[in-house]
Amino acid sequence: MDRRGTLKLGLAGLAGGSFFDLLALRKAAAKEADSSSAAYSNCILIWLDGGPSHLETFDMKPEAPVEIRGEFKPIKTNVPGIEICEHLPKLAKIADKYTLIRSVCHNQGNHGAGNHYMMTGAPPRIPVGCGAFVSFHPSLGSVAAFERQAPHGLPSYFSMPQISRSGGPNFLGGKYAPFVVANDPNSDKFQVRDVELPRELSDDHFQSRRDLRGLVDRLPRYTDPRVSDPVLAYDQNFQQGIDLVMTPEAQRAFDIHEEPDKIREEYGRNSFGQRALLARRLVEAGVPFVTLYHGGWDDHSDIFGALQKRLPPWDQTVAALISDLEQRGMLETTMVIALGEFGRTPKLSTLAGKSKAGRDHWANAMSILFAGGGRHGGQVIGATDRLGHAAIERILTPENYVSTIYRKLGIDPGKIYYTPAGRPTHLVSDPTCIPELM
Amino acid sequence: MTRKSLRLSPYVLLRGCISLCVTLGVCLVCQAAKPGSSDLVAAPGSRVTPRKFELDIQPILTARGCNAGACHGKARGQNGFALSLLGFDADTDYKAMVLESRGRRLSFINPSASLLLEKATGQIPHGGGVRFTKADQDYQLIVDWIKSGAARTSDADPKLVSIDVLPSEHSLAPEETESLKVTATYSDGSARDVTRMCAFQSNEPAIVAVGADGIVKAGKLAGEATIMARYMGKIATWSAAIPLPEAIASDRYAELPRSNFIDDLVISKLSSLNIFPSKPCSESQFLRRLYIDAIGRIPTAEEVREYLNDSEPDRRSRWVLKVLDRPEYADYWANKWADLLRPNPYRVGIKATYSLDAWLRDAFRKNLPYDQFVRQLVTAQGSTWRNGAVTIFRDRRQPEEITTMISQLFLGVRLECAKCHQHPFEVYGQADFYGMAAHFARVGYKGTGLSPPISGGEEIIFVKTKGEVRHPLTSQPLQPTTLFGEPKEVAADHDPRGALADWMISADNPFFAQVAANRLWAEVMGLGIVDPVDDLRATNPASNQALLTALADYFRSIQYDNKKFLFTIFTSQTYSLSSQPNDSNALDSRNYSRHYRKRLRAEVLADAITDITGKSEDYEGMPKGMRAMQLWTLRTNSELLDTFGRPDENQDPPCERESSATMTQTLHLMNAAHIQKRIASDDGYCSRLASSDRSTEAIIEELYLTVFNRMPNLNEVEDLKSEFERPEVDRRRVVEDLVWALLNSPEFLYLD
């Protein structure tokens, strides 16, 4: 059966059977991946760029004065004692599936620096500008790609639809940069760039191109290893690339059209929803790290109007993702984490020239949603004071948070890396994990 | 960089020691604690007891790794116990050991119960593990020192003056061993064997390895290596070559064609190693190299034909001149320099970025002599909207920031380490760093400063009449002082940067011309004579110092004329050697005995695809048809440029270009929609060629000339002709498929 044939079958005939196929694929993935890493979790990181307000999401302060508690009301979740925002009803129904961390805090109050700290576990080495896009240290995803390999030649680190700030490889090198899927999986014409043949090319046509290439590629190769001919590495990459393009299993990971409509609806028929679904498919195929970039959380003004619109579809997607992973038995080995670079100021304020109130940057408190990865949910770690100003219980650092993810990915956070210049660098300066999550 | 080598490979360990700003890298040297017995051999008549801190104890701290960068030597120490990195500051270290922490680290009543010793021997838990045992002589030495009152050296005591390695340098046979002996000489003329306490490092451990005991062992293969020995801030090097065992008759070297001094010096080096160079490359290979290395584009089919048919004398040198004269020259070299100088536009603003770009292109358009290029940059004044050269000052606003950049780029001296502590592999200390930085103390700023992410305002960079830089430890203001120079008073109405620039470009400057020549050489030859190109020091030796010196002298003698310099390289025989190795030079990776293959740079590749398909990749926000080489900011979306690696200006330090091949690159060439679209375009090259009335043979020839820049041979034409004769496919499809096949072959992607 050729690649297209399988795909067609997958689309038409295997509405029920596709699940088994994917399970088989996962087994193959596990087998092919480094045997030691097979037991470790993969990660879907939902990056809320701009810094979501903890007071409007997971750390509400209904008792606080009105200029702090804002317009939204908390609702009960299915775990007694845990309340979250009324605009997150679907997540409220599955609070037993995730942990809320309310006490990670740091001191980097601008976007560039906050992104860097939370994305890499290292504070920026020099003060950086607010809008800056900086990198001094490899990101979580790049380290995951460096340490863990996806099967079938699949890239190990995806970022959709763009690379997050500080989400790059730094000294690990371009090989470990995220594979960015910019196009919209919600579109009927969606295709992942480069890893699939151009639509207009049939398998036969591609095969005849490869045959032609065989005819014209006559550059001598210097196989003596002392020569270190770079073309040998190219040949290897080319073969791997062909494998990826021609392996139905790998290709199917990208084929979101294979998903039943019901599932697609559950995730939400919007770009973010379908990206989350694609992320699940990638993780299912063995990809260790996927970042879902979700921008626009920098609500300096009209925070209530904006969140009223933004939260419900977001709630739907994240709840669907967690539930779907659980139903597939994947939540044990898949982390789903949602956070931004910081929380927001407890006291509402109105910017000059604006009429509606918002909140500003606030790194002393923030909330992180942490699901999966082998630890059951239904718990809250840490707390902020009664006004949401600062973490006061179980105060945790970005280092603790990042170390926890590394540990679950099967990577020792205390590891020392050597830059190409030979400088030793601690992967995380304080490799202490968050015990409640381990 | 492979996945593996980023871990703890010996190569990286080695680079750790011999390469740039390794503030912490030094710990690699000393983390390997040394076994072996202590036998400090005192010269007859020299001082023996009592033990003194600087002479006897500090070396132990270094040899045992206590003051390494990852341990107590890091800036804040370890668990409250902070030593200076590798012991460069005896006062601090003495205080830390003897006085600090209420003196609890040493016990004078019962020396062996000292916390220091109990920790180091692992009697009580120690994060750094057991550094030595009670049986070690180091242990006894420290006990003796405490017993005798933990004395420091006084002015009367001898000081360490230098270290020397014996025996003298010589070549080694494969697998030969040699014991190095390091002798420290003191100010009283005494000497002692400090071999055991030295840190040794080989820059090529596969060629010549060195153990902690100073025993050197040559590998099985021929090559060269330099061993570095370090003892208490003093460094000595020992170079060894292992020539190939089979000698090559000298007349074979004498018969080799030579165009200029480059060939003489390369051949002389090769003959000392019994390496014979490869044969010359073909004429079409030469032309392809010339176009790509000089102006960053591939030649057209017509140009290749014209060159191959040119039968007038001096064909190569005429073509080199002709190509260097092309307008693409300025774009290509400006693009390279932009990699080194271009700031993050989010930080300095898009206008300042643009004006720097314009300044660079203008400089290369005018073939501005390199010394003037540097002078104009270093002393730049004026508006960020008008004089692009000032952008580097807008970006690097502190004297410290601009100092590290300028010393590395233009002097090949990596001063970064010396900002915070004595450079671990160099003579530079903090006074040198801040003395250099003092030249920039009077850079003034007027107008709108940085306000990322827009930073849109205009700023004027000017010279103030006042301003100073202070030594971070002593807080003394420092006069501008060049490296190895004397402090200078600069009048209030003069620019201290002018004095710096004069010193940099003067004929006496030991670094300037070498770094410049090495950089240009590396751009063309694929590898610097010193590598990395901007890291010149005794512990990172040149592969051919005679060649580097000659190139530097030559560059200076032609008043730093870039084009003339490049002409000399391009017309050398060395440049046009084949990449095909022979029996003797397969192992050579540093002496230019063959051409080293390299992948096309991202922009070269992007423009080549445009030239081949006849359809441009249109960049967002840029005029239609703009070439990749003309992009003035990296903030332009391009999947191709991202995939094939362009520097990430957000990174600190800005990342060097990736030259390695990745799978995503092959996938991009194979499947990218934009490439497929351009190949299959109705008004592109393929469709035009297919609908022309050319014969099949002519089409095949045209395609080879266009993509591989060479004529197809008869077999190739024969093999491909049948593809055109298959009844089920039309001519246009064969042409398109063939272009795809050629683009996806390494003969296109690599410069052979």
Short mmCIF file of N, CA, C and O in Angstrom, two decimals, chain B residues 648-733:
data_model
loop_
_atom_site.label_atom_id
_atom_site.label_comp_id
_atom_site.label_asym_id
_atom_site.label_seq_id
_atom_site.Cartn_x
_atom_site.Cartn_y
_atom_site.Cartn_z
N ASP B 648 20.89 34.59 14.60
CA ASP B 648 19.77 35.02 15.40
C ASP B 648 20.21 36.24 16.18
O ASP B 648 20.96 36.14 17.14
N GLU B 649 19.74 37.38 15.74
CA GLU B 649 20.23 38.61 16.37
C GLU B 649 19.66 38.82 17.76
O GLU B 649 20.04 39.74 18.46
N ASN B 650 18.74 37.97 18.18
CA ASN B 650 18.20 38.10 19.53
C ASN B 650 19.08 37.41 20.53
O ASN B 650 18.86 37.47 21.72
N GLN B 651 20.01 36.68 20.01
CA GLN B 651 20.78 35.85 20.89
C GLN B 651 22.01 36.59 21.38
O GLN B 651 22.55 37.44 20.70
N ASP B 652 22.42 36.28 22.58
CA ASP B 652 23.62 36.90 23.11
C ASP B 652 24.54 35.82 23.63
O ASP B 652 24.16 35.10 24.53
N PRO B 653 25.72 35.61 23.09
CA PRO B 653 26.23 36.34 21.94
C PRO B 653 25.50 35.92 20.67
O PRO B 653 25.02 34.80 20.61
N PRO B 654 25.42 36.84 19.68
CA PRO B 654 24.70 36.48 18.47
C PRO B 654 25.31 35.22 17.89
O PRO B 654 26.51 35.08 17.82
N CYS B 655 24.43 34.33 17.55
CA CYS B 655 24.88 33.01 17.15
C CYS B 655 25.64 33.08 15.84
O CYS B 655 25.29 33.83 14.95
N GLU B 656 26.66 32.30 15.75
CA GLU B 656 27.33 32.18 14.47
C GLU B 656 26.41 31.40 13.55
O GLU B 656 25.54 30.69 13.99
N ARG B 657 26.69 31.52 12.26
CA ARG B 657 25.83 30.81 11.32
C ARG B 657 26.01 29.32 11.43
O ARG B 657 27.12 28.83 11.57
N GLU B 658 24.90 28.65 11.33
CA GLU B 658 24.92 27.21 11.25
C GLU B 658 25.46 26.83 9.89
O GLU B 658 24.93 27.28 8.87
N SER B 659 26.47 26.01 9.84
CA SER B 659 26.86 25.57 8.52
C SER B 659 26.58 24.09 8.37
O SER B 659 26.79 23.50 7.33
N SER B 660 26.10 23.48 9.44
CA SER B 660 25.85 22.04 9.38
C SER B 660 24.57 21.79 8.60
O SER B 660 23.71 22.65 8.47
N ALA B 661 24.46 20.58 8.09
CA ALA B 661 23.28 20.21 7.34
C ALA B 661 22.28 19.57 8.29
O ALA B 661 22.66 18.83 9.18
N THR B 662 21.03 19.91 8.13
CA THR B 662 20.02 19.28 8.96
C THR B 662 18.97 18.65 8.05
O THR B 662 18.89 18.97 6.87
N MET B 663 18.17 17.79 8.65
CA MET B 663 17.17 17.13 7.83
C MET B 663 16.12 18.13 7.36
O MET B 663 15.58 17.99 6.26
N THR B 664 15.82 19.12 8.19
CA THR B 664 14.81 20.07 7.75
C THR B 664 15.27 20.82 6.50
O THR B 664 14.45 21.23 5.69
N GLN B 665 16.57 20.95 6.34
CA GLN B 665 17.08 21.60 5.12
C GLN B 665 16.80 20.74 3.90
O GLN B 665 16.32 21.23 2.87
N THR B 666 17.13 19.47 4.00
CA THR B 666 16.88 18.61 2.85
C THR B 666 15.38 18.54 2.56
O THR B 666 14.97 18.57 1.40
N LEU B 667 14.58 18.52 3.62
CA LEU B 667 13.13 18.48 3.41
C LEU B 667 12.64 19.74 2.72
O LEU B 667 11.74 19.71 1.89
N HIS B 668 13.24 20.87 3.09
CA HIS B 668 12.79 22.12 2.50
C HIS B 668 13.07 22.14 1.00
O HIS B 668 12.21 22.49 0.20
N LEU B 669 14.28 21.77 0.63
CA LEU B 669 14.58 21.73 -0.80
C LEU B 669 13.70 20.72 -1.53
O LEU B 669 13.29 20.93 -2.66
N MET B 670 13.41 19.65 -0.85
CA MET B 670 12.65 18.57 -1.47
C MET B 670 11.19 18.96 -1.68
O MET B 670 10.62 18.75 -2.74
N ASN B 671 10.58 19.57 -0.66
CA ASN B 671 9.12 19.70 -0.65
C ASN B 671 8.56 21.12 -0.53
O ASN B 671 7.35 21.28 -0.60
N ALA B 672 9.38 22.10 -0.27
CA ALA B 672 8.81 23.42 0.03
C ALA B 672 7.88 23.87 -1.08
O ALA B 672 8.21 23.81 -2.27
N ALA B 673 6.71 24.34 -0.67
CA ALA B 673 5.71 24.75 -1.65
C ALA B 673 6.24 25.88 -2.52
O ALA B 673 6.01 25.91 -3.73
N HIS B 674 6.99 26.83 -1.91
CA HIS B 674 7.41 27.98 -2.73
C HIS B 674 8.42 27.57 -3.79
O HIS B 674 8.42 28.12 -4.88
N ILE B 675 9.23 26.57 -3.50
CA ILE B 675 10.20 26.13 -4.51
C ILE B 675 9.47 25.37 -5.62
O ILE B 675 9.70 25.60 -6.80
N GLN B 676 8.58 24.49 -5.21
CA GLN B 676 7.79 23.75 -6.20
C GLN B 676 7.03 24.71 -7.12
O GLN B 676 7.01 24.55 -8.32
N LYS B 677 6.45 25.75 -6.52
CA LYS B 677 5.67 26.71 -7.30
C LYS B 677 6.56 27.44 -8.30
O LYS B 677 6.16 27.71 -9.43
N ARG B 678 7.75 27.77 -7.85
CA ARG B 678 8.65 28.52 -8.74
C ARG B 678 9.17 27.62 -9.86
O ARG B 678 9.36 28.07 -10.99
N ILE B 679 9.41 26.35 -9.55
CA ILE B 679 9.84 25.44 -10.61
C ILE B 679 8.72 25.28 -11.64
O ILE B 679 8.96 25.26 -12.84
N ALA B 680 7.49 25.18 -11.13
CA ALA B 680 6.37 24.86 -12.02
C ALA B 680 5.68 26.10 -12.58
O ALA B 680 4.65 25.98 -13.24
N SER B 681 6.23 27.27 -12.31
CA SER B 681 5.55 28.49 -12.73
C SER B 681 5.40 28.58 -14.26
O SER B 681 6.30 28.19 -15.01
N ASP B 682 4.26 29.10 -14.69
CA ASP B 682 4.02 29.21 -16.12
C ASP B 682 4.95 30.20 -16.80
O ASP B 682 5.21 30.09 -17.99
N ASP B 683 5.41 31.19 -16.07
CA ASP B 683 6.32 32.14 -16.73
C ASP B 683 7.73 32.04 -16.15
O ASP B 683 8.50 32.98 -16.20
N GLY B 684 8.05 30.89 -15.60
CA GLY B 684 9.39 30.69 -15.05
C GLY B 684 10.34 30.09 -16.06
O GLY B 684 10.01 29.90 -17.24
N TYR B 685 11.52 29.76 -15.57
CA TYR B 685 12.59 29.27 -16.41
C TYR B 685 12.23 27.93 -17.06
O TYR B 685 12.47 27.74 -18.25
N CYS B 686 11.68 27.01 -16.28
CA CYS B 686 11.41 25.67 -16.80
C CYS B 686 10.44 25.73 -17.98
O CYS B 686 10.66 25.10 -19.01
N SER B 687 9.36 26.50 -17.77
CA SER B 687 8.37 26.54 -18.82
C SER B 687 8.95 27.22 -20.08
O SER B 687 8.71 26.79 -21.19
N ARG B 688 9.73 28.27 -19.87
CA ARG B 688 10.35 28.94 -21.03
C ARG B 688 11.28 28.00 -21.79
O ARG B 688 11.27 27.92 -22.99
N LEU B 689 12.10 27.27 -21.00
CA LEU B 689 13.08 26.39 -21.64
C LEU B 689 12.37 25.27 -22.39
O LEU B 689 12.74 24.93 -23.52
N ALA B 690 11.32 24.72 -21.77
CA ALA B 690 10.63 23.60 -22.39
C ALA B 690 9.93 24.03 -23.67
O ALA B 690 9.86 23.27 -24.64
N SER B 691 9.41 25.25 -23.69
CA SER B 691 8.67 25.67 -24.88
C SER B 691 9.59 26.28 -25.94
O SER B 691 9.12 26.67 -27.00
N SER B 692 10.87 26.36 -25.65
CA SER B 692 11.79 26.89 -26.67
C SER B 692 11.99 25.81 -27.73
O SER B 692 11.60 24.66 -27.56
N ASP B 693 12.62 26.22 -28.83
CA ASP B 693 12.79 25.20 -29.88
C ASP B 693 14.14 24.48 -29.77
O ASP B 693 14.63 23.90 -30.71
N ARG B 694 14.74 24.53 -28.59
CA ARG B 694 16.02 23.85 -28.43
C ARG B 694 15.85 22.33 -28.51
O ARG B 694 14.82 21.80 -28.13
N SER B 695 16.93 21.71 -28.93
CA SER B 695 16.93 20.25 -28.96
C SER B 695 17.03 19.71 -27.54
O SER B 695 17.37 20.44 -26.60
N THR B 696 16.75 18.42 -27.39
CA THR B 696 16.87 17.79 -26.08
C THR B 696 18.28 17.97 -25.52
O THR B 696 18.46 18.33 -24.35
N GLU B 697 19.28 17.74 -26.36
CA GLU B 697 20.67 17.86 -25.89
C GLU B 697 20.94 19.27 -25.40
O GLU B 697 21.59 19.48 -24.37
N ALA B 698 20.43 20.25 -26.16
CA ALA B 698 20.69 21.65 -25.78
C ALA B 698 20.02 21.97 -24.46
O ALA B 698 20.55 22.72 -23.64
N ILE B 699 18.86 21.39 -24.25
CA ILE B 699 18.15 21.65 -22.99
C ILE B 699 18.93 21.04 -21.83
O ILE B 699 19.12 21.66 -20.79
N ILE B 700 19.41 19.82 -22.02
CA ILE B 700 20.17 19.17 -20.94
C ILE B 700 21.42 20.00 -20.62
O ILE B 700 21.74 20.26 -19.46
N GLU B 701 22.09 20.45 -21.68
CA GLU B 701 23.30 21.25 -21.47
C GLU B 701 22.97 22.53 -20.70
O GLU B 701 23.64 22.89 -19.74
N GLU B 702 21.90 23.16 -21.12
CA GLU B 702 21.50 24.41 -20.48
C GLU B 702 21.21 24.19 -18.98
O GLU B 702 21.61 24.99 -18.12
N LEU B 703 20.53 23.11 -18.68
CA LEU B 703 20.19 22.84 -17.28
C LEU B 703 21.44 22.58 -16.44
O LEU B 703 21.55 23.06 -15.31
N TYR B 704 22.37 21.85 -16.98
CA TYR B 704 23.61 21.58 -16.23
C TYR B 704 24.39 22.87 -16.02
O TYR B 704 24.93 23.12 -14.94
N LEU B 705 24.44 23.68 -17.07
CA LEU B 705 25.18 24.94 -16.93
C LEU B 705 24.51 25.84 -15.90
O LEU B 705 25.17 26.55 -15.15
N THR B 706 23.19 25.82 -15.88
CA THR B 706 22.46 26.72 -14.99
C THR B 706 22.54 26.29 -13.54
O THR B 706 22.71 27.12 -12.65
N VAL B 707 22.42 25.01 -13.26
CA VAL B 707 22.34 24.56 -11.86
C VAL B 707 23.70 24.09 -11.33
O VAL B 707 24.12 24.48 -10.25
N PHE B 708 24.38 23.24 -12.10
CA PHE B 708 25.68 22.75 -11.63
C PHE B 708 26.83 23.63 -12.14
O PHE B 708 27.97 23.44 -11.77
N ASN B 709 26.52 24.55 -13.02
CA ASN B 709 27.53 25.45 -13.59
C ASN B 709 28.67 24.72 -14.26
O ASN B 709 29.82 25.10 -14.17
N ARG B 710 28.32 23.64 -14.93
CA ARG B 710 29.32 22.92 -15.72
C ARG B 710 28.62 22.27 -16.90
O ARG B 710 27.39 22.13 -16.93
N MET B 711 29.43 21.84 -17.90
CA MET B 711 28.88 21.12 -19.03
C MET B 711 28.56 19.70 -18.59
O MET B 711 29.31 19.11 -17.81
N PRO B 712 27.45 19.12 -19.08
CA PRO B 712 27.22 17.70 -18.80
C PRO B 712 28.20 16.87 -19.62
O PRO B 712 28.62 17.31 -20.69
N ASN B 713 28.58 15.73 -19.13
CA ASN B 713 29.43 14.90 -19.98
C ASN B 713 28.55 14.01 -20.86
O ASN B 713 27.32 13.99 -20.72
N LEU B 714 29.18 13.29 -21.76
CA LEU B 714 28.42 12.55 -22.77
C LEU B 714 27.48 11.52 -22.14
O LEU B 714 26.34 11.37 -22.55
N ASN B 715 27.99 10.84 -21.13
CA ASN B 715 27.15 9.84 -20.47
C ASN B 715 25.90 10.46 -19.89
O ASN B 715 24.81 9.90 -19.98
N GLU B 716 26.10 11.60 -19.27
CA GLU B 716 24.96 12.26 -18.64
C GLU B 716 23.91 12.64 -19.68
O GLU B 716 22.71 12.42 -19.49
N VAL B 717 24.38 13.17 -20.79
CA VAL B 717 23.43 13.56 -21.84
C VAL B 717 22.70 12.32 -22.34
O VAL B 717 21.48 12.32 -22.48
N GLU B 718 23.45 11.28 -22.57
CA GLU B 718 22.87 10.03 -23.08
C GLU B 718 21.80 9.51 -22.12
O GLU B 718 20.69 9.20 -22.50
N ASP B 719 22.16 9.46 -20.82
CA ASP B 719 21.25 8.89 -19.83
C ASP B 719 19.97 9.72 -19.72
O ASP B 719 18.89 9.17 -19.47
N LEU B 720 20.10 11.01 -19.86
CA LEU B 720 18.94 11.86 -19.64
C LEU B 720 18.06 11.96 -20.88
O LEU B 720 16.86 12.22 -20.79
N LYS B 721 18.69 11.75 -22.05
CA LYS B 721 17.91 11.87 -23.29
C LYS B 721 16.70 10.95 -23.29
O LYS B 721 15.61 11.32 -23.69
N SER B 722 16.93 9.74 -22.78
CA SER B 722 15.83 8.78 -22.80
C SER B 722 14.66 9.25 -21.93
O SER B 722 13.51 8.90 -22.19
N GLU B 723 14.98 10.04 -20.91
CA GLU B 723 13.89 10.56 -20.07
C GLU B 723 12.96 11.45 -20.88
O GLU B 723 11.76 11.51 -20.62
N PHE B 724 13.56 12.17 -21.82
CA PHE B 724 12.74 13.07 -22.64
C PHE B 724 11.93 12.30 -23.68
O PHE B 724 11.01 12.83 -24.27
N GLU B 725 12.35 11.06 -23.91
CA GLU B 725 11.69 10.30 -24.97
C GLU B 725 10.52 9.47 -24.46
O GLU B 725 9.80 8.88 -25.23
N ARG B 726 10.35 9.44 -23.14
CA ARG B 726 9.22 8.65 -22.61
C ARG B 726 7.91 9.27 -23.08
O ARG B 726 7.69 10.47 -22.91
N PRO B 727 7.07 8.45 -23.69
CA PRO B 727 5.87 9.02 -24.33
C PRO B 727 4.87 9.61 -23.34
O PRO B 727 4.15 10.54 -23.66
N GLU B 728 4.84 9.08 -22.11
CA GLU B 728 3.75 9.48 -21.21
C GLU B 728 3.98 10.85 -20.55
O GLU B 728 3.08 11.38 -19.93
N VAL B 729 5.18 11.39 -20.67
CA VAL B 729 5.38 12.68 -20.01
C VAL B 729 5.76 13.75 -21.03
O VAL B 729 6.48 13.48 -21.99
N ASP B 730 5.28 14.97 -20.77
CA ASP B 730 5.63 16.02 -21.73
C ASP B 730 6.97 16.67 -21.35
O ASP B 730 7.51 16.46 -20.27
N ARG B 731 7.48 17.45 -22.28
CA ARG B 731 8.80 18.03 -22.15
C ARG B 731 8.89 18.93 -20.92
O ARG B 731 9.87 18.90 -20.19
N ARG B 732 7.85 19.71 -20.70
CA ARG B 732 7.91 20.64 -19.59
C ARG B 732 8.03 19.89 -18.26
O ARG B 732 8.78 20.28 -17.38
N ARG B 733 7.31 18.79 -18.16
CA ARG B 733 7.41 18.06 -16.90
C ARG B 733 8.81 17.48 -16.71
O ARG B 733 9.34 17.51 -15.61
#
